[in-house]
PDB file of C-alpha atoms in Angstrom:
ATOM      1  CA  UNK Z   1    -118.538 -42.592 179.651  1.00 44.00           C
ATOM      2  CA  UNK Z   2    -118.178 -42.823 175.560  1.00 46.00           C
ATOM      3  CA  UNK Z   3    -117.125 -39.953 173.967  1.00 60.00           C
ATOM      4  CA  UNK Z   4    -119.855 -40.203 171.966  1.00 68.00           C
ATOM      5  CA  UNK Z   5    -123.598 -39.515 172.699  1.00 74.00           C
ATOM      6  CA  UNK Z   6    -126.896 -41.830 172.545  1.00 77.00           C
ATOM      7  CA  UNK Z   7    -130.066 -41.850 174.897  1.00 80.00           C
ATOM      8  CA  UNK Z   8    -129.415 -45.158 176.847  1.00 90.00           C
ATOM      9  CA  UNK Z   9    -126.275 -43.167 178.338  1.00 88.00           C
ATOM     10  CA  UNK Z  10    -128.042 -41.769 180.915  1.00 88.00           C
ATOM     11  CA  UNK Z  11    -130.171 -45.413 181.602  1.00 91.00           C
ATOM     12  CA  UNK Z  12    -127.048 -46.895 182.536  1.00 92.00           C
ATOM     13  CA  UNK Z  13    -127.715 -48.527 185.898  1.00 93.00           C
ATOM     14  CA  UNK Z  14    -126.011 -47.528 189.244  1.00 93.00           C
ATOM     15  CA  UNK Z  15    -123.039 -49.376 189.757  1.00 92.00           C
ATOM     16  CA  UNK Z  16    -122.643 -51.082 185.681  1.00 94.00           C
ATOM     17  CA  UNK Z  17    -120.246 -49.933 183.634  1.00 94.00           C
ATOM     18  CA  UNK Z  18    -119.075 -49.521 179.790  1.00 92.00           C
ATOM     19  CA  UNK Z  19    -117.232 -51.975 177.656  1.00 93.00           C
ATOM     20  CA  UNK Z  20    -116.035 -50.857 174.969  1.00 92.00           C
ATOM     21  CA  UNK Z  21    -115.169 -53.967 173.159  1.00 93.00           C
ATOM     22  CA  UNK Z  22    -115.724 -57.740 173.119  1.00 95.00           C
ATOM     23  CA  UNK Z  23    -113.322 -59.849 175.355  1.00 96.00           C
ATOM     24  CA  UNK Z  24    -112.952 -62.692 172.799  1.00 96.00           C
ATOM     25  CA  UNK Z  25    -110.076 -62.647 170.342  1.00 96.00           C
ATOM     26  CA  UNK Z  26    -110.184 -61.523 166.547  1.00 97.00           C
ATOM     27  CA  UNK Z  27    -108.698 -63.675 164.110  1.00 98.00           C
ATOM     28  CA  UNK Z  28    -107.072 -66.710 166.415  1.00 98.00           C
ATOM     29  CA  UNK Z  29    -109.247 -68.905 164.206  1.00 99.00           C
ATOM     30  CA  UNK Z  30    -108.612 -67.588 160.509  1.00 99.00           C
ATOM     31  CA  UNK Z  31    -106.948 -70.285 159.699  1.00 99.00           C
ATOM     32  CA  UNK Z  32    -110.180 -73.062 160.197  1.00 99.00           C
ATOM     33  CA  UNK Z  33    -111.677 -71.196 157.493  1.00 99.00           C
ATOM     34  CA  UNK Z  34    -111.155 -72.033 153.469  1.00 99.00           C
ATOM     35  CA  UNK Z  35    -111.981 -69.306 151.164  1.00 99.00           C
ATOM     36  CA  UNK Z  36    -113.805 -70.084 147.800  1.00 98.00           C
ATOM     37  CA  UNK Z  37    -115.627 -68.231 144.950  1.00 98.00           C
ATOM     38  CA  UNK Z  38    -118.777 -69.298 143.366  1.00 99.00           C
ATOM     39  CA  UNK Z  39    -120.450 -67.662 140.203  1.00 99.00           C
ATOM     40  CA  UNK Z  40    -124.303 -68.058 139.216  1.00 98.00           C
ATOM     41  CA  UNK Z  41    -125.637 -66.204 135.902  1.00 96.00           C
ATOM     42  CA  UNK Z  42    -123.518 -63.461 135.898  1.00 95.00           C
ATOM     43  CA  UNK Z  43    -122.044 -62.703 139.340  1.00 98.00           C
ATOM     44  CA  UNK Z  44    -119.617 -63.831 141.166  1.00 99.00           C
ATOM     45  CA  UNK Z  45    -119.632 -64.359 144.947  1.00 98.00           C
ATOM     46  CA  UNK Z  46    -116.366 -64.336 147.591  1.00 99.00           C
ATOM     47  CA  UNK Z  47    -117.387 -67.113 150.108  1.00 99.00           C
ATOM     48  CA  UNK Z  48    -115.557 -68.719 153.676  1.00 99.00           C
ATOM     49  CA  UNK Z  49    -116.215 -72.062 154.384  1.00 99.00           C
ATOM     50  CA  UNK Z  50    -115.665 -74.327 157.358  1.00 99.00           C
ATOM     51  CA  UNK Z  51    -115.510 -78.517 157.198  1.00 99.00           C
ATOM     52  CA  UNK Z  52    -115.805 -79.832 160.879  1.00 98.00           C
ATOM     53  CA  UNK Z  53    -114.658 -83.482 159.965  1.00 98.00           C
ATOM     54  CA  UNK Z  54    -111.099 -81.895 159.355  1.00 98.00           C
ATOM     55  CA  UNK Z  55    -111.265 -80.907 162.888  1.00 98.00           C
ATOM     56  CA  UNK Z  56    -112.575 -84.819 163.942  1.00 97.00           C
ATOM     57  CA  UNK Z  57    -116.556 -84.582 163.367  1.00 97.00           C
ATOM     58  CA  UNK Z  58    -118.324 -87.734 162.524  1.00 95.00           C
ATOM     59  CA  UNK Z  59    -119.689 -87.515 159.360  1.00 94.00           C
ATOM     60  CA  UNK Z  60    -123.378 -89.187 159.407  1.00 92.00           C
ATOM     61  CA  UNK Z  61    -124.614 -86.735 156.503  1.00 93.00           C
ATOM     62  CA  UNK Z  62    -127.097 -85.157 159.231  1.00 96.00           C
ATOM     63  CA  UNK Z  63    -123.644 -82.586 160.274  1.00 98.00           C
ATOM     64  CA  UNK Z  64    -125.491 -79.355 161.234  1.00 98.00           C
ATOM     65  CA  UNK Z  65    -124.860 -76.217 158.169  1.00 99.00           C
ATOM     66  CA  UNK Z  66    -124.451 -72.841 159.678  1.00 99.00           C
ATOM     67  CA  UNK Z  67    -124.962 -69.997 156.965  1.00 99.00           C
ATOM     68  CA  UNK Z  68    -123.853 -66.537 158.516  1.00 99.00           C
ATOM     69  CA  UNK Z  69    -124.464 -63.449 156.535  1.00 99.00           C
ATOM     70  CA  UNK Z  70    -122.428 -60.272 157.427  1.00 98.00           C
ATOM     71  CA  UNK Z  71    -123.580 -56.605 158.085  1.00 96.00           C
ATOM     72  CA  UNK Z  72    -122.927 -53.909 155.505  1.00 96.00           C
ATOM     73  CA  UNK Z  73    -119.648 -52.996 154.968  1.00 96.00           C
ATOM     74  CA  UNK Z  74    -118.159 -55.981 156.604  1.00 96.00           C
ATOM     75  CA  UNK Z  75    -116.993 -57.341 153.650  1.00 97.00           C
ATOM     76  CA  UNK Z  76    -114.552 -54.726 152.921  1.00 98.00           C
ATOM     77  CA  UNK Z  77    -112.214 -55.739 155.795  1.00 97.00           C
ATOM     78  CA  UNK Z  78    -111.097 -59.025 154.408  1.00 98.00           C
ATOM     79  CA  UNK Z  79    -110.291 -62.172 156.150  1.00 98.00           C
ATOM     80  CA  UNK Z  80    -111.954 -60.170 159.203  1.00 98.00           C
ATOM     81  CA  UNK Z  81    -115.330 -60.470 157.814  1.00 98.00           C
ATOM     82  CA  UNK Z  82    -115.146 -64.015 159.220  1.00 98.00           C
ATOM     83  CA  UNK Z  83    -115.353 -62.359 162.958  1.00 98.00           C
ATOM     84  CA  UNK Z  84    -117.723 -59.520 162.373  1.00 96.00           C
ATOM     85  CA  UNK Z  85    -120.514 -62.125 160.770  1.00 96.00           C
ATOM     86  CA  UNK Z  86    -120.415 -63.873 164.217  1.00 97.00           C
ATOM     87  CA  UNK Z  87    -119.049 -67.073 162.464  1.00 98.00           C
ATOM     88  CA  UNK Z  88    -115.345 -67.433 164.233  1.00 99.00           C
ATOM     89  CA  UNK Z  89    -116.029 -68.622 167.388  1.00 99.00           C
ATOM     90  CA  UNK Z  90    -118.189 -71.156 166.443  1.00 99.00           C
ATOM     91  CA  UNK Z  91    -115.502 -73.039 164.500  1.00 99.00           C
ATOM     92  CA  UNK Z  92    -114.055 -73.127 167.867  1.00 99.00           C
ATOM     93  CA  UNK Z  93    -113.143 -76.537 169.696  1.00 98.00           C
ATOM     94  CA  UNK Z  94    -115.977 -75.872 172.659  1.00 98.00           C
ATOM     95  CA  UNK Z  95    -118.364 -74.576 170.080  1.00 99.00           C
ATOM     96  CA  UNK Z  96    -117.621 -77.107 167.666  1.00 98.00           C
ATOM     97  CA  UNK Z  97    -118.399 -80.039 170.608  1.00 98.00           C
ATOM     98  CA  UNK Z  98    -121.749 -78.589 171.690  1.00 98.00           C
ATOM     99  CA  UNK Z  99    -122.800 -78.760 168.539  1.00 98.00           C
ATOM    100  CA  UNK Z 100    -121.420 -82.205 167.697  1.00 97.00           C
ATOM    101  CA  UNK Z 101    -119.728 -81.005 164.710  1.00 98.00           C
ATOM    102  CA  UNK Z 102    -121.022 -78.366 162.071  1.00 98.00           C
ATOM    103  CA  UNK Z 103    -120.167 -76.410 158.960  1.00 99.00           C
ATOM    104  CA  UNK Z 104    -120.105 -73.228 158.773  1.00 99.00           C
ATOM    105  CA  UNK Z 105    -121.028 -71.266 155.217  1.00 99.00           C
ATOM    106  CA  UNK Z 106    -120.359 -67.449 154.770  1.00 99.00           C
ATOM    107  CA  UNK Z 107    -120.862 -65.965 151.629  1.00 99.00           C
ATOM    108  CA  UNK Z 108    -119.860 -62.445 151.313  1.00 99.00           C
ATOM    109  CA  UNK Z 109    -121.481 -59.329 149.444  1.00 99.00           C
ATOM    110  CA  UNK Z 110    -119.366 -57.480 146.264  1.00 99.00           C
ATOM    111  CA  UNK Z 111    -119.480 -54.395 148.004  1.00 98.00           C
ATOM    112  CA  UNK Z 112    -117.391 -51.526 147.335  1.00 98.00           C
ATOM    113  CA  UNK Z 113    -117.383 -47.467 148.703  1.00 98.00           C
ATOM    114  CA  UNK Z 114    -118.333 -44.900 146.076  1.00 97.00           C
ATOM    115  CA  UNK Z 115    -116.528 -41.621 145.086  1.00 97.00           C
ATOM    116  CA  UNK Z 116    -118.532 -39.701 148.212  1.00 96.00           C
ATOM    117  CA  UNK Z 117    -117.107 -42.799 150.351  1.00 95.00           C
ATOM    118  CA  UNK Z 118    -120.721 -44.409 150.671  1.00 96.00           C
ATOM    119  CA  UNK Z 119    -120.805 -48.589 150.874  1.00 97.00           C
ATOM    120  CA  UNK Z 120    -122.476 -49.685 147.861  1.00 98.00           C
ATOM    121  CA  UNK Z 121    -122.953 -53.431 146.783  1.00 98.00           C
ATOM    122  CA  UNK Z 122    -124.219 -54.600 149.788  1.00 98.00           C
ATOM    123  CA  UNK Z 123    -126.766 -57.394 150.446  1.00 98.00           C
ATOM    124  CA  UNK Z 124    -129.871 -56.887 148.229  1.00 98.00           C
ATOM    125  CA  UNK Z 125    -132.610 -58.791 146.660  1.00 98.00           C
ATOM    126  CA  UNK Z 126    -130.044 -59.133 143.461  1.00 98.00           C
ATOM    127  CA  UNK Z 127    -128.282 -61.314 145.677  1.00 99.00           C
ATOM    128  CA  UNK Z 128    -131.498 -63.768 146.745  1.00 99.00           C
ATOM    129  CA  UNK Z 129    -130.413 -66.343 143.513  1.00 99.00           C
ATOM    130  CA  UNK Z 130    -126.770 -66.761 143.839  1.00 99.00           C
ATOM    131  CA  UNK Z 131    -126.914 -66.771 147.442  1.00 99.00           C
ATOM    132  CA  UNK Z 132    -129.495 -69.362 147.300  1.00 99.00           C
ATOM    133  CA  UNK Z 133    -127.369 -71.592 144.789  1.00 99.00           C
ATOM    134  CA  UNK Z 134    -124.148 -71.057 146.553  1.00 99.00           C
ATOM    135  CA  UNK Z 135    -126.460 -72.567 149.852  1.00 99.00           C
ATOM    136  CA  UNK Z 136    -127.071 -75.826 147.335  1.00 99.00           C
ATOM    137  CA  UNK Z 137    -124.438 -76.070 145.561  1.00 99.00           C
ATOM    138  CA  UNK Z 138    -122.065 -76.182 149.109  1.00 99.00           C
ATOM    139  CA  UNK Z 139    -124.066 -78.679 150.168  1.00 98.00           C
ATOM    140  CA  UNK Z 140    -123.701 -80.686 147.330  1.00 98.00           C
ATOM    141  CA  UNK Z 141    -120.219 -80.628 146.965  1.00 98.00           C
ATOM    142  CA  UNK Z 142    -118.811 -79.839 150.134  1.00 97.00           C
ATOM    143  CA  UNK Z 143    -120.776 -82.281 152.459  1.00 97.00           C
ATOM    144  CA  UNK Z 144    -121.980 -85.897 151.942  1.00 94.00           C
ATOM    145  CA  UNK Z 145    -125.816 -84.029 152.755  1.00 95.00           C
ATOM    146  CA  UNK Z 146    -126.504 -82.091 156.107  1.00 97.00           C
ATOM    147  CA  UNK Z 147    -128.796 -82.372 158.886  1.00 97.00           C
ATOM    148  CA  UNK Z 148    -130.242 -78.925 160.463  1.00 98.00           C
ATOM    149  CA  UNK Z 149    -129.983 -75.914 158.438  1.00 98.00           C
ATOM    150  CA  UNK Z 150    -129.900 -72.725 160.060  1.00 99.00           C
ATOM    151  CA  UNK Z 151    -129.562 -68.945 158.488  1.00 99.00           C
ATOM    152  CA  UNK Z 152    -128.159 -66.383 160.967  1.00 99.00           C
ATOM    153  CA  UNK Z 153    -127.553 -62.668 159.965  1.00 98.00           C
ATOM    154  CA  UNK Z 154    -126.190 -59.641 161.269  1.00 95.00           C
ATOM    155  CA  UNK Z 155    -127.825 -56.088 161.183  1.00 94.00           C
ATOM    156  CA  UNK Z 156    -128.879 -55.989 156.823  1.00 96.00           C
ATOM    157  CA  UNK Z 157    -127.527 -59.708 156.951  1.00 98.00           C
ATOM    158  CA  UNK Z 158    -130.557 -60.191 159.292  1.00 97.00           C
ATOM    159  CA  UNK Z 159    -133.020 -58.746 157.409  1.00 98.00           C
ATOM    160  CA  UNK Z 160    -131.540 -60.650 154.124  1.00 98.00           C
ATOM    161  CA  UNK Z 161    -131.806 -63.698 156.076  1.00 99.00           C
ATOM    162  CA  UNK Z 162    -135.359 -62.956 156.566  1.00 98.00           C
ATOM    163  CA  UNK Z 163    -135.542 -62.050 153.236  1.00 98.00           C
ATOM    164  CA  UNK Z 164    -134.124 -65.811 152.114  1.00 98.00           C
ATOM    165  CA  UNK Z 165    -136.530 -67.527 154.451  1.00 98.00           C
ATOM    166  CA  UNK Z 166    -139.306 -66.162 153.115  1.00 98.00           C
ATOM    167  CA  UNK Z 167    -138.157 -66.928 149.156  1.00 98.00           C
ATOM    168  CA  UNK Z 168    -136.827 -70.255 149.685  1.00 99.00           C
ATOM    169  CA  UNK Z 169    -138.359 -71.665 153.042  1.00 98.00           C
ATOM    170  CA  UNK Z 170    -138.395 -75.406 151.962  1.00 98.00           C
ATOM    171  CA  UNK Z 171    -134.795 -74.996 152.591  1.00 98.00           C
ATOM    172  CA  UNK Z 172    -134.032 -73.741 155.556  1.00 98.00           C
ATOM    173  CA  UNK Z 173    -135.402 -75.020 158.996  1.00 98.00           C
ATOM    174  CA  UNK Z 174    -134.140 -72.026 161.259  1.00 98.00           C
ATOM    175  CA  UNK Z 175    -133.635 -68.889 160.545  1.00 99.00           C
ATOM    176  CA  UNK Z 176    -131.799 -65.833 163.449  1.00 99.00           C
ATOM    177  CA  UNK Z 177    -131.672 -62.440 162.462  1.00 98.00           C
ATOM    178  CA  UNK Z 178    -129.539 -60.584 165.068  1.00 97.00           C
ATOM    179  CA  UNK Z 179    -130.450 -56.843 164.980  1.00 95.00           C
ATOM    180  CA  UNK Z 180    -133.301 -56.067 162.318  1.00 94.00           C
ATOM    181  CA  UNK Z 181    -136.958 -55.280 163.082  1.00 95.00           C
ATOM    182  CA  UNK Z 182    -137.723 -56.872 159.522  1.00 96.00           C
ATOM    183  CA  UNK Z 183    -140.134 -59.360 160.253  1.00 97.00           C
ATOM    184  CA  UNK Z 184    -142.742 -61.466 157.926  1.00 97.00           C
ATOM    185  CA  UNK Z 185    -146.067 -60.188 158.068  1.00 97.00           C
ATOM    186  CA  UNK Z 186    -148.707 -62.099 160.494  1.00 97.00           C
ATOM    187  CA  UNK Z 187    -149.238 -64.223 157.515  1.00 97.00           C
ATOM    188  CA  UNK Z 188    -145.412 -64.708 156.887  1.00 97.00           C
ATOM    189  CA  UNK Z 189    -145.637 -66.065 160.242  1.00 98.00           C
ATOM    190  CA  UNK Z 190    -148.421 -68.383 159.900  1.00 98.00           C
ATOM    191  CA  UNK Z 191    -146.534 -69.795 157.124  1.00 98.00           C
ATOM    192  CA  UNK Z 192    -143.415 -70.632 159.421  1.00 98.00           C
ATOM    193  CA  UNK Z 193    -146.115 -72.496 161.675  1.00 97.00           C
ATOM    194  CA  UNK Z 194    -147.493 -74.094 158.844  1.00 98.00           C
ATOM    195  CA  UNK Z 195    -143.995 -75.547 157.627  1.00 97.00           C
ATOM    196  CA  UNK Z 196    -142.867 -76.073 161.139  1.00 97.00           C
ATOM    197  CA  UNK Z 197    -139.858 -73.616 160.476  1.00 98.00           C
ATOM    198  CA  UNK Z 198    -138.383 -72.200 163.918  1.00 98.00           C
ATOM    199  CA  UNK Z 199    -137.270 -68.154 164.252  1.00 98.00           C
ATOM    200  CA  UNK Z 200    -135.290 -67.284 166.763  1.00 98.00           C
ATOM    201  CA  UNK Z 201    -135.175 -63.160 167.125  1.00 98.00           C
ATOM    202  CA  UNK Z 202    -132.765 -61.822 168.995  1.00 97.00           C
ATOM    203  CA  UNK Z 203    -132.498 -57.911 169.077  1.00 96.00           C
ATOM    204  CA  UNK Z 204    -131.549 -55.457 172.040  1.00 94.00           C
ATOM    205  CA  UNK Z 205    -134.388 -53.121 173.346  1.00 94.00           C
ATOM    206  CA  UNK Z 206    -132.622 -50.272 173.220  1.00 90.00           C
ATOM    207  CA  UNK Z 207    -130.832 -50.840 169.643  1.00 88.00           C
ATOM    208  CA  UNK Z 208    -130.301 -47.427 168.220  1.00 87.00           C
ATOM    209  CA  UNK Z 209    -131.436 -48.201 164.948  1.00 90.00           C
ATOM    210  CA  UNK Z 210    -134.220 -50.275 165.647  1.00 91.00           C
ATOM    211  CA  UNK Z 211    -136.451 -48.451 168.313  1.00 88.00           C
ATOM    212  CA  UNK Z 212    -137.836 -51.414 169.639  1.00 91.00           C
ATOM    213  CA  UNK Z 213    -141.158 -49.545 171.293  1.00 90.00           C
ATOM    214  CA  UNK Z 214    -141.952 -48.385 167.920  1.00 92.00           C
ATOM    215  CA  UNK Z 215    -140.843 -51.348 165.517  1.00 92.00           C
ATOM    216  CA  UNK Z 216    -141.677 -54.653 167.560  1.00 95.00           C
ATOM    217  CA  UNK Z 217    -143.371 -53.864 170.461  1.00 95.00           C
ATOM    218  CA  UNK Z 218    -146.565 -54.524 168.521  1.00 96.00           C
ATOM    219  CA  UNK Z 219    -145.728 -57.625 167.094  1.00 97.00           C
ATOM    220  CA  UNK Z 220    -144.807 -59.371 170.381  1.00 96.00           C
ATOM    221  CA  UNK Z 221    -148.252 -61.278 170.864  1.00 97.00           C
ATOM    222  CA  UNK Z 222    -148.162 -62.525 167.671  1.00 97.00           C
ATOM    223  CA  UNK Z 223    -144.620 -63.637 168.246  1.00 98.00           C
ATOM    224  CA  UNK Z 224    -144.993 -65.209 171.480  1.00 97.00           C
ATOM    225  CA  UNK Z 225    -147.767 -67.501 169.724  1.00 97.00           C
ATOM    226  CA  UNK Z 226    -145.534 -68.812 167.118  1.00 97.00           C
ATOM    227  CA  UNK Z 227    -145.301 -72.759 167.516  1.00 96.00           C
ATOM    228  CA  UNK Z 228    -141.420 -72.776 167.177  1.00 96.00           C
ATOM    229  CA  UNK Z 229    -139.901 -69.107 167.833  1.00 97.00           C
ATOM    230  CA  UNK Z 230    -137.335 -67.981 170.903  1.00 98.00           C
ATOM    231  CA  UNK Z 231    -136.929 -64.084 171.518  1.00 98.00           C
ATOM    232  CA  UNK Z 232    -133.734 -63.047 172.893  1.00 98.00           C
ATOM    233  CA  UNK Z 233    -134.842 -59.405 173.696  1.00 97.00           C
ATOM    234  CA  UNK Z 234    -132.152 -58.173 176.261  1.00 96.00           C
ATOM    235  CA  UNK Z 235    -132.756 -54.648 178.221  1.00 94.00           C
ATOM    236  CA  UNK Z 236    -129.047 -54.320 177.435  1.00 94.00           C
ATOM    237  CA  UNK Z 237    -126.322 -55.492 175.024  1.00 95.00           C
ATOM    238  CA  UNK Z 238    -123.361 -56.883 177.142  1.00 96.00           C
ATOM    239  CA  UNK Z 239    -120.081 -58.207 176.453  1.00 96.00           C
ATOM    240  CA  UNK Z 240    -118.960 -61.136 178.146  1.00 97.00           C
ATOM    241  CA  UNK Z 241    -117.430 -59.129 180.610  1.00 97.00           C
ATOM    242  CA  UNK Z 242    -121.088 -58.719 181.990  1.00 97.00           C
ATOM    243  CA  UNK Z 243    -120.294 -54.522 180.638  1.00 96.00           C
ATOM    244  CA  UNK Z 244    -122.620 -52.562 178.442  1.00 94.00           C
ATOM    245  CA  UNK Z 245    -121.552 -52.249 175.186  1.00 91.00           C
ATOM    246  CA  UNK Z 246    -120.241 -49.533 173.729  1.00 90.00           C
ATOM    247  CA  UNK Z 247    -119.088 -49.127 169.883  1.00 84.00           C
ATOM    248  CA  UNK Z 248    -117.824 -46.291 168.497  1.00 83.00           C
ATOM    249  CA  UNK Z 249    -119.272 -46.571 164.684  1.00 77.00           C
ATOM    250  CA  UNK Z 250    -119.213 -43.061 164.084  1.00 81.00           C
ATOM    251  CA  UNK Z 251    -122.129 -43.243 166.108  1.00 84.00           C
ATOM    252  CA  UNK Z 252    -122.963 -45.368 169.278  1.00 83.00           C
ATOM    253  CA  UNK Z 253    -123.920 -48.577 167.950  1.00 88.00           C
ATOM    254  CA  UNK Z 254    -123.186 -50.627 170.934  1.00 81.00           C
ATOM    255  CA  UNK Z 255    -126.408 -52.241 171.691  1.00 84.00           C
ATOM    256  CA  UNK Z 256    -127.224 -52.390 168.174  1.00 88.00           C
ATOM    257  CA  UNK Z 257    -124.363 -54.915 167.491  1.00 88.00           C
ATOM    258  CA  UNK Z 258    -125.830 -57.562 169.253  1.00 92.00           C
ATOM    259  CA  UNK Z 259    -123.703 -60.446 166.964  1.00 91.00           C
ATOM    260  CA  UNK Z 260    -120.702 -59.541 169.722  1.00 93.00           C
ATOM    261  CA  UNK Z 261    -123.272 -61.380 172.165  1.00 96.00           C
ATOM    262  CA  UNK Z 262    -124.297 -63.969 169.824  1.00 97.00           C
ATOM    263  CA  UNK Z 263    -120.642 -64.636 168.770  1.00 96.00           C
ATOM    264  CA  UNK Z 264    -119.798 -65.448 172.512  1.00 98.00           C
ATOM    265  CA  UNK Z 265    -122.669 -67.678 172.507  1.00 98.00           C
ATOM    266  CA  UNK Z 266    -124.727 -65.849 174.457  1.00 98.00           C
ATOM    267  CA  UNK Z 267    -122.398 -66.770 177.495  1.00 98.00           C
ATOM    268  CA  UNK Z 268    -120.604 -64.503 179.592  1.00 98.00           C
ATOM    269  CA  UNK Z 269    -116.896 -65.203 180.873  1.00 98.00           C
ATOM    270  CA  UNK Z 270    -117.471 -66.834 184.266  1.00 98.00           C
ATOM    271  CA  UNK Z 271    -119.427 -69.107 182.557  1.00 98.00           C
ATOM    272  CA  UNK Z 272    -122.845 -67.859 183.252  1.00 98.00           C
ATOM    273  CA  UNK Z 273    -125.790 -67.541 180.481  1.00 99.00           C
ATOM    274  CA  UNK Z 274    -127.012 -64.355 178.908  1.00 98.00           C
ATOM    275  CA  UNK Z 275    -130.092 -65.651 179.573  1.00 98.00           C
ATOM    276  CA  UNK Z 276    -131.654 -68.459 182.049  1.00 98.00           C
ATOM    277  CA  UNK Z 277    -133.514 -69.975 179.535  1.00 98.00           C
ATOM    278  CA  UNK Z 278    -130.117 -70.943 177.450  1.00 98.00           C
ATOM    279  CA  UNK Z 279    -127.992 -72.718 180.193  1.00 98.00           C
ATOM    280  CA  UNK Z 280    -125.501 -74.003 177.324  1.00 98.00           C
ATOM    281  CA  UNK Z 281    -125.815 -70.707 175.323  1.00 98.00           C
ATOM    282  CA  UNK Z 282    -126.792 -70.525 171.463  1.00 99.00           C
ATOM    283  CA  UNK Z 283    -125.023 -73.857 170.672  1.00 99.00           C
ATOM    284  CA  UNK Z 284    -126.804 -75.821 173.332  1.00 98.00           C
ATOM    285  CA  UNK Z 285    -130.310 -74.348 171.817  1.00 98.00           C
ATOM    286  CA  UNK Z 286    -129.607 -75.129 168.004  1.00 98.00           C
ATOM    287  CA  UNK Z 287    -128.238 -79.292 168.879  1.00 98.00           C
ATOM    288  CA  UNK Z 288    -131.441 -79.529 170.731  1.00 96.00           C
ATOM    289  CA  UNK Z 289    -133.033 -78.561 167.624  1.00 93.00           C
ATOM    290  CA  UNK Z 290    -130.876 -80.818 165.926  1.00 93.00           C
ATOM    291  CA  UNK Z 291    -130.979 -83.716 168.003  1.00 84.00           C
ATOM    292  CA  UNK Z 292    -135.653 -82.899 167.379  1.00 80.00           C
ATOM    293  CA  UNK Z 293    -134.637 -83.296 163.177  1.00 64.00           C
ATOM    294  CA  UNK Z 294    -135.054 -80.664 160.894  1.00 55.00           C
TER     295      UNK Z 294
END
């Protein structure tokens, strides 16, 4: 077992076991990525950016955009920011074919730690605008236009996401936050049904920041009668080793960090989904939303 303590250790099942780290690769795909900065008003924004046509996409202007948003203090490990957003594999080759080509967008917070050591700087509603703009302006002069345009965020990138859909909505047609209990209101909802605007929640039940019993259990009926929503609610976070996961954070944060899952496309190694509904993973569910039109 972790050195480390949280409740779920002694849920584990009979026979499972620990991992204690993801079995993909960090950084083997760095170099797909361009790095940029964009400024609106008066700040100025670090972004990575991937272009599927240099990589042999067709370009027919309807190119999926993928728009990742890290967790805090992610940006404060340079280049490997790109990983812990959930955003490298899916400039992969496989990844890349599923999805029959797609950028890739990640703009990255100013944060900084204080004198007591504390992250500051990380993603607020100051950043709503230039986050926002960046989203445009890439599109205008990265991309001859884009088809499907999903948000995906990680831990407080998941609630910004959330955040973003709700401010800017006629933008964005899906929207995943991976690890946040942040959800619109019933009548935040009803707008997504009322714009035709698809959520796809995926969080861990036993998350150790966001008790799910207490948080979302309640909101589950509501949820289940949204016109265009898929919840990914696993019993446990696993690594595609098929092992729980384990993270030492300074405190267990293993089935928090659900993006490990979500980066591995919901697919474990021998090839086998995370979940039955999602026989070709997270890639095969957003190009059927593509292939529907945004």
């Amino acid at each position: 077992m972790p050195e480390l303590y949280a409740s779920w250790y002694d849920e584990v099942p009979k026979g499972d076991f620990i991992s204690k780290a993801p079995t993909y690769h960090v950084g083997e795909l760095f170099d797909r990525f361009h790095e940029g900065e964009y400024s609106y008003n008066d700040m100025t924004l670090k972004y990575y950016w991937y272009d599927p046509r240099e990589f042999g996409a067709a370009d027919d202007g309807k190119l999926t955009l993928l728009t990742f948003l890290h967790g805090t203090s992610n940006a404060l490990v340079g280049d490997v920011c790109i990983n812990y957003t959930g955003a490298e594999l899916y400039a992969s080759d496989p990844y890349q074919k599923t999805l029959g080509g797609a950028f890739i967008l990640i703009p990255v917070a100013n944060e900084y730690r204080d004198e007591e050591g504390r992250v500051q700087g990380y993603w607020s509603p100051d950043y709503f605008e230039i986050v926002h703009s960046l989203f445009l302006d890439f599109i205008e002069n990265k991309t001859n236009s884009v088809g499907l345009k999903v948000l995906l965020g990680n831990s407080s990138g998941a609630t910004f996401v959330l955040r973003l859909m709700d401010n800017y909505m006629d933008d964005f047609d899906v929207v995943i936050p991976v690890g946040s209990d942040a959800l619109p209101d019933d009548a935040g909802l009803d707008r997504y049904d009322e714009k035709g605007k698809c959520l796809f929640l995926a969080i861990c039940k036993r998350d150790e920041f966001h008790p799910f019993e207490e948080k979302l259990k309640d909101r589950m009926e509501r949820l289940e009668r949204m016109k265009n929503a898929f919840l990914f609610l696993p019993e446990w976070t696993r690594n595609g080793d098929k092992g729980i996961a384990s993270i030492d954070g300074g405190i267990e944060m293993g089935q928090h960090c659900l993006m490990n899952a979500i980066q591995s496309n919901l697919m474990f190694d021998d090839g086998t989904p995370m979940d039955p509904r999602l026989p070709k993973g997270l890639t095969g569910w957003i190009a059927d939303h593509a292939k529907t039109g945004p």
